[in-house]
Amino acid sequence: MSLHSLTIHEAGGLLARREITSVELTTAVLARLSAVDERVRAYITTLEDRAMSQAEEADRQLARGATGPLLGIPIALKDILCLNGERTTAASRILEHFVPPYSATVVDRLEALGAVFVGKTNLDEFAMGSSTEHSAFFPTHNPWNLETVPGGSSGGSAAAVAADMALAALGTDTGGSIRQPAALCGVVGFKPTYGRVSRFGLLAFASSLDQVGPFTKDVTDCALMLQAIAGQDPHDSTTSPLPVPDYSAALQADLRGIRLGVPREYFVEGMQPGMEETVRSAMGALQAQGAELVDVSLPATPYALATYYIIAPAEASANLARYDGIRYGYSAGASSMWENYDLTRGVGFGTEVKRRIMLGTYALSEGYADQYYRQAQKARTVIKQEFDEVFRSCHALVTPVTPTVAFRLGQRLDDPYQMYLCDAFTLPANIAGIPGISVPCGMLDGLPVGLQVLAPAFDESTALRVAYAYEQSGHFRSGKPAL
Ligand code: GLN
């Protein structure tokens, strides 16, 4: 078996027993990257030199007898997470040459555990999109079929893990940007509870929705990555002081006594033929592991999309005001202040980002805020209450991740509404703040399908347990894309 295709826990075992070195592992991953990324285009920036010296340092620590699940493990970072001294672009012209003087807390935590950073991955500009085609630089291709999208916005991270160009990656999820690309690329992706993981050093899109989370090759690795990044951070006052449980201890294949709700609103008209059957068959495997499946209803689900597309753009319009060509990032260098704002933002932001800024500004403007923004906040409360209510009788919910498998590059680019529909099943979890995982559960038309497990706030353990039990059932074994 080639080293680049290992999981974290497999590689960790080999490293701990000194059967391989981190330098060998990192070299293999970088070689894989140079062999396939010309076609996939998952990375905006690769960090060969930095990675090799981190790997050497990890080997020195291993030689001294140090241990740890991420020590010496090659990992990719979505290019919206600050990495001290390295270009961090958010896939935007406006930050094309921005080099942050500090790292995100999640990045610092991985670094402290001895992880090796392979590179910064492509995304939709400022994480706005579902296909990675809104990157200002280039689109990423789905490793399973290079004519199709990898999903988004963390499409580069998903594709990098699917194509073995990193053992794992970090992404961010505001409305589905981890779970949707994970589903489309056939890897595991996890959005933690809002407040479980620090957002410090994450370039903000929608601050009440954004969360950082892992992409991995299996659920065991997902627990390891989540463990590494979870927990309170003095730099992010929205992080929770709740203790972080041992996530690996939650992984058990026996689901006896577990009630799983199947919300009927997540099977809608317009889903791709075969999608419902594939996901329901995976749910059957959960039953075989001992879980009880119960029909439930979340009647406000159809309003989630509209609610999200008020709240997220409203917050984005405020967050993106800082890119003014004065403090940092691209500046048009015009002589008058207003002209400089206009030109800097006019040239620096892409079409989708401008669309969000306009939507958000409108939703917040005097005379309209009551009708849009405040109404959306009320809808948000209702959606959250409905989840609270079903979680009184169910330990978790199981749903499809996406209505369709990966679509062709360009297919939805001119139709924002079709693009927004990609996240119909993922964004309710962001609105409610609850955790959700996507685990590969089948193939349709030769492309991966994901199963979503949603759990109550701060109960990541149950989401991991159900996803792990599914994986262990052997119902579906994901192969590797032929690249
Ligand atoms: N696709 C959604 C959007 O465009 C979600 C993006 C995300 O989760 N960052 O807003």
PDB file of N, CA and C in Angstrom, residues 264-353:
ATOM      1  N   ARG A 264     -39.145  13.672   7.550  1.00  0.00           N
ATOM      2  CA  ARG A 264     -39.731  13.452   6.217  1.00  0.00           C
ATOM      3  C   ARG A 264     -39.495  14.632   5.282  1.00  0.00           C
ATOM      4  N   GLU A 265     -39.254  15.819   5.839  1.00  0.00           N
ATOM      5  CA  GLU A 265     -39.014  16.986   4.984  1.00  0.00           C
ATOM      6  C   GLU A 265     -37.682  16.914   4.234  1.00  0.00           C
ATOM      7  N   TYR A 266     -36.857  15.925   4.576  1.00  0.00           N
ATOM      8  CA  TYR A 266     -35.560  15.809   3.899  1.00  0.00           C
ATOM      9  C   TYR A 266     -35.620  14.870   2.691  1.00  0.00           C
ATOM     10  N   PHE A 267     -36.828  14.420   2.364  1.00  0.00           N
ATOM     11  CA  PHE A 267     -36.990  13.657   1.127  1.00  0.00           C
ATOM     12  C   PHE A 267     -37.995  14.431   0.306  1.00  0.00           C
ATOM     13  N   VAL A 268     -37.498  15.159  -0.662  1.00  0.00           N
ATOM     14  CA  VAL A 268     -38.357  16.110  -1.362  1.00  0.00           C
ATOM     15  C   VAL A 268     -38.396  15.793  -2.844  1.00  0.00           C
ATOM     16  N   GLU A 269     -39.394  16.347  -3.473  1.00  0.00           N
ATOM     17  CA  GLU A 269     -39.469  16.258  -4.919  1.00  0.00           C
ATOM     18  C   GLU A 269     -38.289  17.027  -5.499  1.00  0.00           C
ATOM     19  N   GLY A 270     -37.789  16.552  -6.616  1.00  0.00           N
ATOM     20  CA  GLY A 270     -36.664  17.254  -7.211  1.00  0.00           C
ATOM     21  C   GLY A 270     -35.337  16.624  -6.831  1.00  0.00           C
ATOM     22  N   MET A 271     -35.393  15.647  -5.906  1.00  0.00           N
ATOM     23  CA  MET A 271     -34.166  14.915  -5.620  1.00  0.00           C
ATOM     24  C   MET A 271     -33.844  14.033  -6.803  1.00  0.00           C
ATOM     25  N   GLN A 272     -32.560  13.800  -6.996  1.00  0.00           N
ATOM     26  CA  GLN A 272     -32.140  12.941  -8.087  1.00  0.00           C
ATOM     27  C   GLN A 272     -32.724  11.533  -7.911  1.00  0.00           C
ATOM     28  N   PRO A 273     -33.236  10.920  -8.994  1.00  0.00           N
ATOM     29  CA  PRO A 273     -33.724   9.540  -8.876  1.00  0.00           C
ATOM     30  C   PRO A 273     -32.612   8.648  -8.340  1.00  0.00           C
ATOM     31  N   GLY A 274     -32.969   7.806  -7.388  1.00  0.00           N
ATOM     32  CA  GLY A 274     -31.980   6.892  -6.822  1.00  0.00           C
ATOM     33  C   GLY A 274     -31.362   7.405  -5.528  1.00  0.00           C
ATOM     34  N   MET A 275     -31.433   8.717  -5.318  1.00  0.00           N
ATOM     35  CA  MET A 275     -30.821   9.280  -4.104  1.00  0.00           C
ATOM     36  C   MET A 275     -31.540   8.773  -2.846  1.00  0.00           C
ATOM     37  N   GLU A 276     -32.875   8.857  -2.870  1.00  0.00           N
ATOM     38  CA  GLU A 276     -33.634   8.424  -1.697  1.00  0.00           C
ATOM     39  C   GLU A 276     -33.376   6.946  -1.387  1.00  0.00           C
ATOM     40  N   GLU A 277     -33.387   6.092  -2.424  1.00  0.00           N
ATOM     41  CA  GLU A 277     -33.170   4.656  -2.233  1.00  0.00           C
ATOM     42  C   GLU A 277     -31.786   4.403  -1.620  1.00  0.00           C
ATOM     43  N   THR A 278     -30.777   5.096  -2.146  1.00  0.00           N
ATOM     44  CA  THR A 278     -29.405   4.882  -1.662  1.00  0.00           C
ATOM     45  C   THR A 278     -29.311   5.232  -0.175  1.00  0.00           C
ATOM     46  N   VAL A 279     -29.907   6.367   0.188  1.00  0.00           N
ATOM     47  CA  VAL A 279     -29.813   6.820   1.575  1.00  0.00           C
ATOM     48  C   VAL A 279     -30.669   5.939   2.491  1.00  0.00           C
ATOM     49  N   ARG A 280     -31.856   5.554   2.020  1.00  0.00           N
ATOM     50  CA  ARG A 280     -32.713   4.702   2.863  1.00  0.00           C
ATOM     51  C   ARG A 280     -32.085   3.324   3.072  1.00  0.00           C
ATOM     52  N   SER A 281     -31.385   2.852   2.063  1.00  0.00           N
ATOM     53  CA  SER A 281     -30.722   1.559   2.215  1.00  0.00           C
ATOM     54  C   SER A 281     -29.620   1.664   3.288  1.00  0.00           C
ATOM     55  N   ALA A 282     -28.921   2.795   3.326  1.00  0.00           N
ATOM     56  CA  ALA A 282     -27.909   3.009   4.376  1.00  0.00           C
ATOM     57  C   ALA A 282     -28.570   3.070   5.752  1.00  0.00           C
ATOM     58  N   MET A 283     -29.754   3.666   5.807  1.00  0.00           N
ATOM     59  CA  MET A 283     -30.470   3.732   7.089  1.00  0.00           C
ATOM     60  C   MET A 283     -30.838   2.328   7.566  1.00  0.00           C
ATOM     61  N   GLY A 284     -31.126   1.446   6.599  1.00  0.00           N
ATOM     62  CA  GLY A 284     -31.417   0.051   6.930  1.00  0.00           C
ATOM     63  C   GLY A 284     -30.218  -0.601   7.618  1.00  0.00           C
ATOM     64  N   ALA A 285     -29.028  -0.246   7.175  1.00  0.00           N
ATOM     65  CA  ALA A 285     -27.815  -0.799   7.792  1.00  0.00           C
ATOM     66  C   ALA A 285     -27.689  -0.334   9.245  1.00  0.00           C
ATOM     67  N   LEU A 286     -28.156   0.870   9.531  1.00  0.00           N
ATOM     68  CA  LEU A 286     -28.109   1.367  10.909  1.00  0.00           C
ATOM     69  C   LEU A 286     -29.061   0.564  11.801  1.00  0.00           C
ATOM     70  N   GLN A 287     -30.207   0.209  11.205  1.00  0.00           N
ATOM     71  CA  GLN A 287     -31.167  -0.632  11.914  1.00  0.00           C
ATOM     72  C   GLN A 287     -30.530  -1.991  12.242  1.00  0.00           C
ATOM     73  N   ALA A 288     -29.803  -2.525  11.262  1.00  0.00           N
ATOM     74  CA  ALA A 288     -29.133  -3.808  11.469  1.00  0.00           C
ATOM     75  C   ALA A 288     -28.102  -3.723  12.595  1.00  0.00           C
ATOM     76  N   GLN A 289     -27.592  -2.525  12.856  1.00  0.00           N
ATOM     77  CA  GLN A 289     -26.641  -2.340  13.962  1.00  0.00           C
ATOM     78  C   GLN A 289     -27.378  -2.138  15.295  1.00  0.00           C
ATOM     79  N   GLY A 290     -28.692  -2.178  15.247  1.00  0.00           N
ATOM     80  CA  GLY A 290     -29.460  -2.112  16.485  1.00  0.00           C
ATOM     81  C   GLY A 290     -30.253  -0.839  16.685  1.00  0.00           C
ATOM     82  N   ALA A 291     -30.100   0.144  15.812  1.00  0.00           N
ATOM     83  CA  ALA A 291     -30.817   1.409  15.998  1.00  0.00           C
ATOM     84  C   ALA A 291     -32.293   1.246  15.658  1.00  0.00           C
ATOM     85  N   GLU A 292     -33.101   2.070  16.292  1.00  0.00           N
ATOM     86  CA  GLU A 292     -34.523   2.126  15.963  1.00  0.00           C
ATOM     87  C   GLU A 292     -34.748   3.363  15.097  1.00  0.00           C
ATOM     88  N   LEU A 293     -35.392   3.187  13.949  1.00  0.00           N
ATOM     89  CA  LEU A 293     -35.666   4.335  13.078  1.00  0.00           C
ATOM     90  C   LEU A 293     -37.094   4.814  13.311  1.00  0.00           C
ATOM     91  N   VAL A 294     -37.265   6.105  13.489  1.00  0.00           N
ATOM     92  CA  VAL A 294     -38.614   6.636  13.675  1.00  0.00           C
ATOM     93  C   VAL A 294     -38.852   7.814  12.726  1.00  0.00           C
ATOM     94  N   ASP A 295     -40.047   7.861  12.178  1.00  0.00           N
ATOM     95  CA  ASP A 295     -40.435   8.994  11.329  1.00  0.00           C
ATOM     96  C   ASP A 295     -40.616  10.224  12.182  1.00  0.00           C
ATOM     97  N   VAL A 296     -40.022  11.329  11.781  1.00  0.00           N
ATOM     98  CA  VAL A 296     -40.270  12.577  12.504  1.00  0.00           C
ATOM     99  C   VAL A 296     -40.533  13.684  11.490  1.00  0.00           C
ATOM    100  N   SER A 297     -41.006  14.811  12.008  1.00  0.00           N
ATOM    101  CA  SER A 297     -41.295  15.936  11.123  1.00  0.00           C
ATOM    102  C   SER A 297     -40.648  17.201  11.661  1.00  0.00           C
ATOM    103  N   LEU A 298     -40.036  17.952  10.756  1.00  0.00           N
ATOM    104  CA  LEU A 298     -39.477  19.275  11.084  1.00  0.00           C
ATOM    105  C   LEU A 298     -40.119  20.251  10.099  1.00  0.00           C
ATOM    106  N   PRO A 299     -41.353  20.686  10.408  1.00  0.00           N
ATOM    107  CA  PRO A 299     -42.151  21.383   9.399  1.00  0.00           C
ATOM    108  C   PRO A 299     -41.547  22.693   8.886  1.00  0.00           C
ATOM    109  N   ALA A 300     -40.665  23.331   9.653  1.00  0.00           N
ATOM    110  CA  ALA A 300     -40.117  24.617   9.188  1.00  0.00           C
ATOM    111  C   ALA A 300     -38.957  24.440   8.213  1.00  0.00           C
ATOM    112  N   THR A 301     -38.567  23.175   7.957  1.00  0.00           N
ATOM    113  CA  THR A 301     -37.411  22.928   7.079  1.00  0.00           C
ATOM    114  C   THR A 301     -37.470  23.692   5.747  1.00  0.00           C
ATOM    115  N   PRO A 302     -38.638  23.740   5.080  1.00  0.00           N
ATOM    116  CA  PRO A 302     -38.660  24.439   3.797  1.00  0.00           C
ATOM    117  C   PRO A 302     -38.325  25.938   3.895  1.00  0.00           C
ATOM    118  N   TYR A 303     -38.379  26.504   5.108  1.00  0.00           N
ATOM    119  CA  TYR A 303     -38.071  27.934   5.261  1.00  0.00           C
ATOM    120  C   TYR A 303     -36.594  28.179   5.558  1.00  0.00           C
ATOM    121  N   ALA A 304     -35.842  27.086   5.757  1.00  0.00           N
ATOM    122  CA  ALA A 304     -34.450  27.245   6.178  1.00  0.00           C
ATOM    123  C   ALA A 304     -33.610  27.953   5.106  1.00  0.00           C
ATOM    124  N   LEU A 305     -33.851  27.596   3.856  1.00  0.00           N
ATOM    125  CA  LEU A 305     -33.051  28.181   2.777  1.00  0.00           C
ATOM    126  C   LEU A 305     -33.216  29.703   2.734  1.00  0.00           C
ATOM    127  N   ALA A 306     -34.465  30.159   2.785  1.00  0.00           N
ATOM    128  CA  ALA A 306     -34.710  31.599   2.746  1.00  0.00           C
ATOM    129  C   ALA A 306     -34.135  32.283   3.984  1.00  0.00           C
ATOM    130  N   THR A 307     -34.278  31.622   5.128  1.00  0.00           N
ATOM    131  CA  THR A 307     -33.756  32.182   6.373  1.00  0.00           C
ATOM    132  C   THR A 307     -32.241  32.360   6.272  1.00  0.00           C
ATOM    133  N   TYR A 308     -31.592  31.307   5.785  1.00  0.00           N
ATOM    134  CA  TYR A 308     -30.133  31.347   5.642  1.00  0.00           C
ATOM    135  C   TYR A 308     -29.703  32.455   4.690  1.00  0.00           C
ATOM    136  N   TYR A 309     -30.411  32.589   3.568  1.00  0.00           N
ATOM    137  CA  TYR A 309     -29.985  33.569   2.564  1.00  0.00           C
ATOM    138  C   TYR A 309     -30.383  35.004   2.912  1.00  0.00           C
ATOM    139  N   ILE A 310     -30.931  35.213   4.103  1.00  0.00           N
ATOM    140  CA  ILE A 310     -31.021  36.554   4.676  1.00  0.00           C
ATOM    141  C   ILE A 310     -29.900  36.722   5.707  1.00  0.00           C
ATOM    142  N   ILE A 311     -29.820  35.772   6.636  1.00  0.00           N
ATOM    143  CA  ILE A 311     -28.877  35.931   7.753  1.00  0.00           C
ATOM    144  C   ILE A 311     -27.423  35.892   7.273  1.00  0.00           C
ATOM    145  N   ALA A 312     -27.085  34.905   6.439  1.00  0.00           N
ATOM    146  CA  ALA A 312     -25.684  34.782   6.019  1.00  0.00           C
ATOM    147  C   ALA A 312     -25.221  36.008   5.216  1.00  0.00           C
ATOM    148  N   PRO A 313     -25.971  36.451   4.209  1.00  0.00           N
ATOM    149  CA  PRO A 313     -25.521  37.658   3.504  1.00  0.00           C
ATOM    150  C   PRO A 313     -25.515  38.903   4.400  1.00  0.00           C
ATOM    151  N   ALA A 314     -26.472  39.001   5.337  1.00  0.00           N
ATOM    152  CA  ALA A 314     -26.483  40.174   6.224  1.00  0.00           C
ATOM    153  C   ALA A 314     -25.176  40.229   7.017  1.00  0.00           C
ATOM    154  N   GLU A 315     -24.795  39.108   7.575  1.00  0.00           N
ATOM    155  CA  GLU A 315     -23.551  39.083   8.353  1.00  0.00           C
ATOM    156  C   GLU A 315     -22.338  39.271   7.442  1.00  0.00           C
ATOM    157  N   ALA A 316     -22.407  38.696   6.249  1.00  0.00           N
ATOM    158  CA  ALA A 316     -21.291  38.854   5.308  1.00  0.00           C
ATOM    159  C   ALA A 316     -21.104  40.317   4.929  1.00  0.00           C
ATOM    160  N   SER A 317     -22.217  41.016   4.726  1.00  0.00           N
ATOM    161  CA  SER A 317     -22.089  42.415   4.273  1.00  0.00           C
ATOM    162  C   SER A 317     -21.375  43.244   5.333  1.00  0.00           C
ATOM    163  N   ALA A 318     -21.611  42.908   6.613  1.00  0.00           N
ATOM    164  CA  ALA A 318     -20.908  43.612   7.684  1.00  0.00           C
ATOM    165  C   ALA A 318     -19.451  43.146   7.778  1.00  0.00           C
ATOM    166  N   ASN A 319     -19.236  41.839   7.734  1.00  0.00           N
ATOM    167  CA  ASN A 319     -17.869  41.311   7.863  1.00  0.00           C
ATOM    168  C   ASN A 319     -16.948  41.766   6.737  1.00  0.00           C
ATOM    169  N   LEU A 320     -17.490  41.880   5.542  1.00  0.00           N
ATOM    170  CA  LEU A 320     -16.632  42.199   4.404  1.00  0.00           C
ATOM    171  C   LEU A 320     -16.382  43.700   4.241  1.00  0.00           C
ATOM    172  N   ALA A 321     -17.004  44.499   5.120  1.00  0.00           N
ATOM    173  CA  ALA A 321     -16.775  45.943   5.061  1.00  0.00           C
ATOM    174  C   ALA A 321     -15.314  46.291   5.351  1.00  0.00           C
ATOM    175  N   ARG A 322     -14.622  45.385   6.040  1.00  0.00           N
ATOM    176  CA  ARG A 322     -13.226  45.678   6.415  1.00  0.00           C
ATOM    177  C   ARG A 322     -12.284  45.677   5.218  1.00  0.00           C
ATOM    178  N   TYR A 323     -12.698  45.085   4.109  1.00  0.00           N
ATOM    179  CA  TYR A 323     -11.815  45.041   2.926  1.00  0.00           C
ATOM    180  C   TYR A 323     -12.048  46.317   2.131  1.00  0.00           C
ATOM    181  N   ASP A 324     -11.311  47.349   2.537  1.00  0.00           N
ATOM    182  CA  ASP A 324     -11.573  48.681   1.998  1.00  0.00           C
ATOM    183  C   ASP A 324     -10.375  49.248   1.255  1.00  0.00           C
ATOM    184  N   GLY A 325      -9.325  48.441   1.088  1.00  0.00           N
ATOM    185  CA  GLY A 325      -8.155  48.925   0.362  1.00  0.00           C
ATOM    186  C   GLY A 325      -7.296  49.866   1.184  1.00  0.00           C
ATOM    187  N   ILE A 326      -7.579  49.966   2.471  1.00  0.00           N
ATOM    188  CA  ILE A 326      -6.799  50.875   3.307  1.00  0.00           C
ATOM    189  C   ILE A 326      -5.984  50.102   4.325  1.00  0.00           C
ATOM    190  N   ARG A 327      -6.647  49.163   4.976  1.00  0.00           N
ATOM    191  CA  ARG A 327      -5.942  48.481   6.066  1.00  0.00           C
ATOM    192  C   ARG A 327      -5.056  47.343   5.589  1.00  0.00           C
ATOM    193  N   TYR A 328      -5.575  46.482   4.737  1.00  0.00           N
ATOM    194  CA  TYR A 328      -4.760  45.400   4.190  1.00  0.00           C
ATOM    195  C   TYR A 328      -5.425  44.876   2.945  1.00  0.00           C
ATOM    196  N   GLY A 329      -4.713  44.035   2.228  1.00  0.00           N
ATOM    197  CA  GLY A 329      -5.256  43.456   1.014  1.00  0.00           C
ATOM    198  C   GLY A 329      -5.080  44.390  -0.172  1.00  0.00           C
ATOM    199  N   TYR A 330      -5.733  44.019  -1.263  1.00  0.00           N
ATOM    200  CA  TYR A 330      -5.606  44.773  -2.515  1.00  0.00           C
ATOM    201  C   TYR A 330      -6.096  46.207  -2.346  1.00  0.00           C
ATOM    202  N   SER A 331      -5.404  47.132  -2.984  1.00  0.00           N
ATOM    203  CA  SER A 331      -5.869  48.511  -3.025  1.00  0.00           C
ATOM    204  C   SER A 331      -5.714  49.024  -4.442  1.00  0.00           C
ATOM    205  N   ALA A 332      -6.771  49.645  -4.961  1.00  0.00           N
ATOM    206  CA  ALA A 332      -6.724  50.152  -6.331  1.00  0.00           C
ATOM    207  C   ALA A 332      -5.803  51.370  -6.423  1.00  0.00           C
ATOM    208  N   GLY A 333      -5.549  52.019  -5.303  1.00  0.00           N
ATOM    209  CA  GLY A 333      -4.624  53.142  -5.288  1.00  0.00           C
ATOM    210  C   GLY A 333      -5.169  54.399  -5.964  1.00  0.00           C
ATOM    211  N   ALA A 334      -6.485  54.562  -5.978  1.00  0.00           N
ATOM    212  CA  ALA A 334      -7.063  55.773  -6.577  1.00  0.00           C
ATOM    213  C   ALA A 334      -6.824  56.962  -5.656  1.00  0.00           C
ATOM    214  N   SER A 335      -6.924  58.174  -6.203  1.00  0.00           N
ATOM    215  CA  SER A 335      -6.513  59.333  -5.410  1.00  0.00           C
ATOM    216  C   SER A 335      -7.588  59.794  -4.417  1.00  0.00           C
ATOM    217  N   SER A 336      -8.880  59.626  -4.767  1.00  0.00           N
ATOM    218  CA  SER A 336      -9.875  60.043  -3.775  1.00  0.00           C
ATOM    219  C   SER A 336     -10.352  58.820  -2.980  1.00  0.00           C
ATOM    220  N   MET A 337     -10.769  59.089  -1.752  1.00  0.00           N
ATOM    221  CA  MET A 337     -11.162  57.998  -0.864  1.00  0.00           C
ATOM    222  C   MET A 337     -12.312  57.167  -1.450  1.00  0.00           C
ATOM    223  N   TRP A 338     -13.382  57.866  -1.898  1.00  0.00           N
ATOM    224  CA  TRP A 338     -14.546  57.113  -2.387  1.00  0.00           C
ATOM    225  C   TRP A 338     -14.211  56.322  -3.637  1.00  0.00           C
ATOM    226  N   GLU A 339     -13.427  56.945  -4.485  1.00  0.00           N
ATOM    227  CA  GLU A 339     -13.044  56.253  -5.714  1.00  0.00           C
ATOM    228  C   GLU A 339     -12.209  55.020  -5.372  1.00  0.00           C
ATOM    229  N   ASN A 340     -11.361  55.170  -4.358  1.00  0.00           N
ATOM    230  CA  ASN A 340     -10.527  54.040  -3.967  1.00  0.00           C
ATOM    231  C   ASN A 340     -11.371  52.885  -3.403  1.00  0.00           C
ATOM    232  N   TYR A 341     -12.375  53.222  -2.577  1.00  0.00           N
ATOM    233  CA  TYR A 341     -13.292  52.171  -2.087  1.00  0.00           C
ATOM    234  C   TYR A 341     -13.947  51.464  -3.264  1.00  0.00           C
ATOM    235  N   ASP A 342     -14.506  52.273  -4.159  1.00  0.00           N
ATOM    236  CA  ASP A 342     -15.257  51.724  -5.295  1.00  0.00           C
ATOM    237  C   ASP A 342     -14.393  50.790  -6.118  1.00  0.00           C
ATOM    238  N   LEU A 343     -13.231  51.271  -6.490  1.00  0.00           N
ATOM    239  CA  LEU A 343     -12.383  50.487  -7.391  1.00  0.00           C
ATOM    240  C   LEU A 343     -11.816  49.262  -6.691  1.00  0.00           C
ATOM    241  N   THR A 344     -11.400  49.454  -5.441  1.00  0.00           N
ATOM    242  CA  THR A 344     -10.814  48.324  -4.712  1.00  0.00           C
ATOM    243  C   THR A 344     -11.829  47.200  -4.587  1.00  0.00           C
ATOM    244  N   ARG A 345     -13.028  47.537  -4.139  1.00  0.00           N
ATOM    245  CA  ARG A 345     -14.050  46.506  -3.907  1.00  0.00           C
ATOM    246  C   ARG A 345     -14.656  46.031  -5.223  1.00  0.00           C
ATOM    247  N   GLY A 346     -14.734  46.937  -6.175  1.00  0.00           N
ATOM    248  CA  GLY A 346     -15.282  46.578  -7.493  1.00  0.00           C
ATOM    249  C   GLY A 346     -14.417  45.556  -8.198  1.00  0.00           C
ATOM    250  N   VAL A 347     -13.105  45.739  -8.100  1.00  0.00           N
ATOM    251  CA  VAL A 347     -12.171  44.833  -8.768  1.00  0.00           C
ATOM    252  C   VAL A 347     -11.836  43.644  -7.878  1.00  0.00           C
ATOM    253  N   GLY A 348     -11.745  43.905  -6.563  1.00  0.00           N
ATOM    254  CA  GLY A 348     -11.247  42.884  -5.632  1.00  0.00           C
ATOM    255  C   GLY A 348     -12.214  41.746  -5.367  1.00  0.00           C
ATOM    256  N   PHE A 349     -13.514  42.043  -5.368  1.00  0.00           N
ATOM    257  CA  PHE A 349     -14.514  41.006  -5.078  1.00  0.00           C
ATOM    258  C   PHE A 349     -15.090  40.430  -6.366  1.00  0.00           C
ATOM    259  N   GLY A 350     -15.394  39.146  -6.358  1.00  0.00           N
ATOM    260  CA  GLY A 350     -16.043  38.500  -7.499  1.00  0.00           C
ATOM    261  C   GLY A 350     -17.558  38.666  -7.459  1.00  0.00           C
ATOM    262  N   THR A 351     -18.209  38.175  -8.497  1.00  0.00           N
ATOM    263  CA  THR A 351     -19.654  38.370  -8.682  1.00  0.00           C
ATOM    264  C   THR A 351     -20.487  37.833  -7.522  1.00  0.00           C
ATOM    265  N   GLU A 352     -20.172  36.613  -7.070  1.00  0.00           N
ATOM    266  CA  GLU A 352     -21.009  36.020  -6.020  1.00  0.00           C
ATOM    267  C   GLU A 352     -20.858  36.804  -4.715  1.00  0.00           C
ATOM    268  N   VAL A 353     -19.652  37.228  -4.407  1.00  0.00           N
ATOM    269  CA  VAL A 353     -19.426  37.988  -3.174  1.00  0.00           C
ATOM    270  C   VAL A 353     -20.187  39.319  -3.246  1.00  0.00           C
TER     271      VAL A 353
END
